[in-house]
Amino acid sequence: MSIETILVFGEGDEGTPSGLTLELLAAARGIATNVEVFVAGDGAAMAPELGAHGATKVHATGPLDGKLIGVHAAAALQAHLAASPPDAVFFGQTPDGRDTAARLAVRIDQPVVTNNVGASVEDGTLVVEEPVFGGTQNVFTAFKNDGPALAMFRPKSFEAEATGGGDAEVLTVDIVDPGPAGSASVTGRHVEERSGPQLDDAQVVVSGGRGLGQPEAFEMVDELADLLDAASGASRAIVDAGWVPYSKQVGQTGKVVKPNVYVACGISGATQHLVGMKGSKHIIAINKDPEAPIFGVADLGIVGDVHKVVPALIEALKSR
Amino acid sequence: MKVQRQTEAGYDDVECQTPALVSVTAGVVEPRYPSFKGIMAAKKKPVEELNLAALGVDAAAVGQGGARQETIRVTQAEERQAGEVIEDEGDAHDKIIEFLGELKIV
Ligand SMILES: Cc1cc2nc3c(=O)[nH]c(=O)nc-3n(C[C@H](O)[C@H](O)[C@H](O)COP(=O)(O)OP(=O)(O)OC[C@H]3O[C@@H](n4cnc5c(N)ncnc54)[C@H](O)[C@@H]3O)c2cc1C
């Protein structure tokens, strides 16, 4: 057996595929001869960009307004896989990706391996790589099932790259009755306001942690971020404390970031935080404790008080 | 039942009929700490043990033998090397600017 076709669970917003979807296309292209995309929503608008990233076909349900995506996506995918089974389905580690993969795995009784950062083919079998113990070791898992391998991947595990392919062919997938779970409906959407550079793709990220001492001190993190054209991020400690919204959380249960420069202000460097940022090209850490684990991954470590170093840095940048 | 469900962009309000299976993200509520009375009472609660047969699960379908995926190896991840660590003497910000300058960030 070799890997012929991989189906990517495509996500996006207003006709633009997400960065993670394009990353998965690159990963799939590296090991399969044919890559297709399944979209639980309007696929036509995304088809040109998906095609440019190597997808040959886009199988789309059309708009699912007011429906809980995972429920309907899993039911539609089950029917689609029965008609034209790929060798594997790749999902992004996102709220809808997780939901869909879990439901699909049960529906088709196939194993799903989550939390991966790598994919390869060994002896004709799909092998996925998952980091464990705070990213200190990697576990390689081979699929031994008959039927599609379901694998889920973390963001920023692969580099998205356009191949210059033409538009992908758009095919309609029927929406099927998902059973009792179909009673779940989305009655409202709340989109957090976003302005300036976003955590996912900013070249520079400035993050704050509990060492800031109080919620108001996050303002200096935002100010420093502004001056560096950076996105601001946070440790879970201050997200849980309600200082900043969850969308700013970096780490195992937050976002994975890989900027050119990551600046950690008053963050200890717990492994759950490190897994979200240690892929950054350069790391600067400011912490008053010389023993703080964050210094173990920092290229430039400053043992000092954030309330002195950060304001001085802001002043110096302003006066340039 | 009504829940708030995390999304990539914020959150959705979702409603559904019960019975329903609901999972929550970490940190969704402050756990309540048990009282001494509660801890004592817990010791007297019956513990029911279930085996595969009671659950109606085929023994061949679970565990290592039933798994349809296999761990083929575990490797050591590449470690990030620590760089320079300096004590702030009131001029650490200059050092940071120099570092950012070399990277052409400033
Ligand atoms: C299942 C699970 C998932 C998790 N997921 C995440 C995650 O996604 N992201 C995440 O970040 N965490 C996560 N955590 C939590 C993680 O373990 C840590 O508790 C958290 O990262 C700590 O945040 P912190 O560094 O801000 O706080 P602390 O660990 O309290 O560190 C504060 C630091 O600030 C320093 N400091 C104090 N005052 C000053 C000052 N004036 N100047 C300079 N430095 C100062 C201290 O020396 C200390 O090092 C998770 C934990 C679990 C169990």
GROMACS .gro file of C-alpha atoms in nm, chain B residues 6-71:
model
   66
  326GLN     CA    1  -1.502   2.817   2.200
  327THR     CA    2  -1.423   2.887   1.833
  328GLU     CA    3  -1.115   3.008   1.647
  329ALA     CA    4  -1.255   3.361   1.642
  330GLY     CA    5  -1.431   3.385   1.978
  331TYR     CA    6  -1.724   3.175   2.092
  332ASP     CA    7  -2.064   3.048   1.976
  333ASP     CA    8  -2.386   3.009   2.168
  334VAL     CA    9  -2.503   2.652   2.114
  335GLU     CA   10  -2.831   2.497   2.220
  336CYS     CA   11  -2.930   2.133   2.222
  337GLN     CA   12  -3.172   1.879   2.363
  338THR     CA   13  -3.073   1.659   2.654
  339PRO     CA   14  -2.947   1.396   2.710
  340ALA     CA   15  -2.621   1.541   2.580
  341LEU     CA   16  -2.251   1.474   2.625
  342VAL     CA   17  -2.067   1.795   2.712
  343SER     CA   18  -1.693   1.851   2.737
  344VAL     CA   19  -1.539   2.163   2.888
  345THR     CA   20  -1.208   2.341   2.847
  346ALA     CA   21  -0.967   2.364   3.140
  347GLY     CA   22  -1.024   2.662   3.365
  348VAL     CA   23  -1.395   2.692   3.282
  349VAL     CA   24  -1.489   2.706   3.652
  350GLU     CA   25  -1.315   2.726   3.989
  351PRO     CA   26  -1.330   2.375   4.132
  352ARG     CA   27  -1.511   2.359   4.464
  353TYR     CA   28  -1.295   2.228   4.745
  354PRO     CA   29  -1.447   1.942   4.942
  355SER     CA   30  -1.542   1.999   5.304
  356PHE     CA   31  -1.414   1.769   5.576
  357LYS     CA   32  -1.765   1.629   5.605
  358GLY     CA   33  -1.771   1.566   5.231
  359ILE     CA   34  -1.436   1.385   5.240
  360MET     CA   35  -1.559   1.158   5.521
  361ALA     CA   36  -1.885   1.090   5.338
  362ALA     CA   37  -1.694   1.006   5.018
  363LYS     CA   38  -1.514   0.724   5.198
  364LYS     CA   39  -1.844   0.548   5.249
  365LYS     CA   40  -1.961   0.575   4.890
  366PRO     CA   41  -1.986   0.242   4.707
  367VAL     CA   42  -1.728   0.182   4.433
  368GLU     CA   43  -1.867  -0.024   4.150
  369GLU     CA   44  -1.615  -0.211   3.939
  370LEU     CA   45  -1.697  -0.287   3.577
  371ASN     CA   46  -1.516  -0.536   3.357
  372LEU     CA   47  -1.513  -0.563   2.980
  373ALA     CA   48  -1.794  -0.818   2.978
  374ALA     CA   49  -2.015  -0.590   3.187
  375LEU     CA   50  -1.947  -0.311   2.941
  376GLY     CA   51  -2.022  -0.538   2.647
  377VAL     CA   52  -1.675  -0.479   2.501
  378ASP     CA   53  -1.495  -0.748   2.302
  379ALA     CA   54  -1.157  -0.807   2.473
  380ALA     CA   55  -0.989  -0.854   2.136
  381ALA     CA   56  -1.097  -0.506   2.028
  382VAL     CA   57  -0.917  -0.317   2.303
  383GLY     CA   58  -0.571  -0.283   2.453
  384GLN     CA   59  -0.248  -0.333   2.263
  385GLY     CA   60  -0.391  -0.629   2.070
  386GLY     CA   61  -0.701  -0.445   1.960
  387ALA     CA   62  -0.525  -0.122   1.868
  388ARG     CA   63  -0.511  -0.053   1.499
  389GLN     CA   64  -0.220   0.179   1.533
  390GLU     CA   65   0.123   0.103   1.672
  391THR     CA   66   0.394   0.305   1.841
   0.00000   0.00000   0.00000
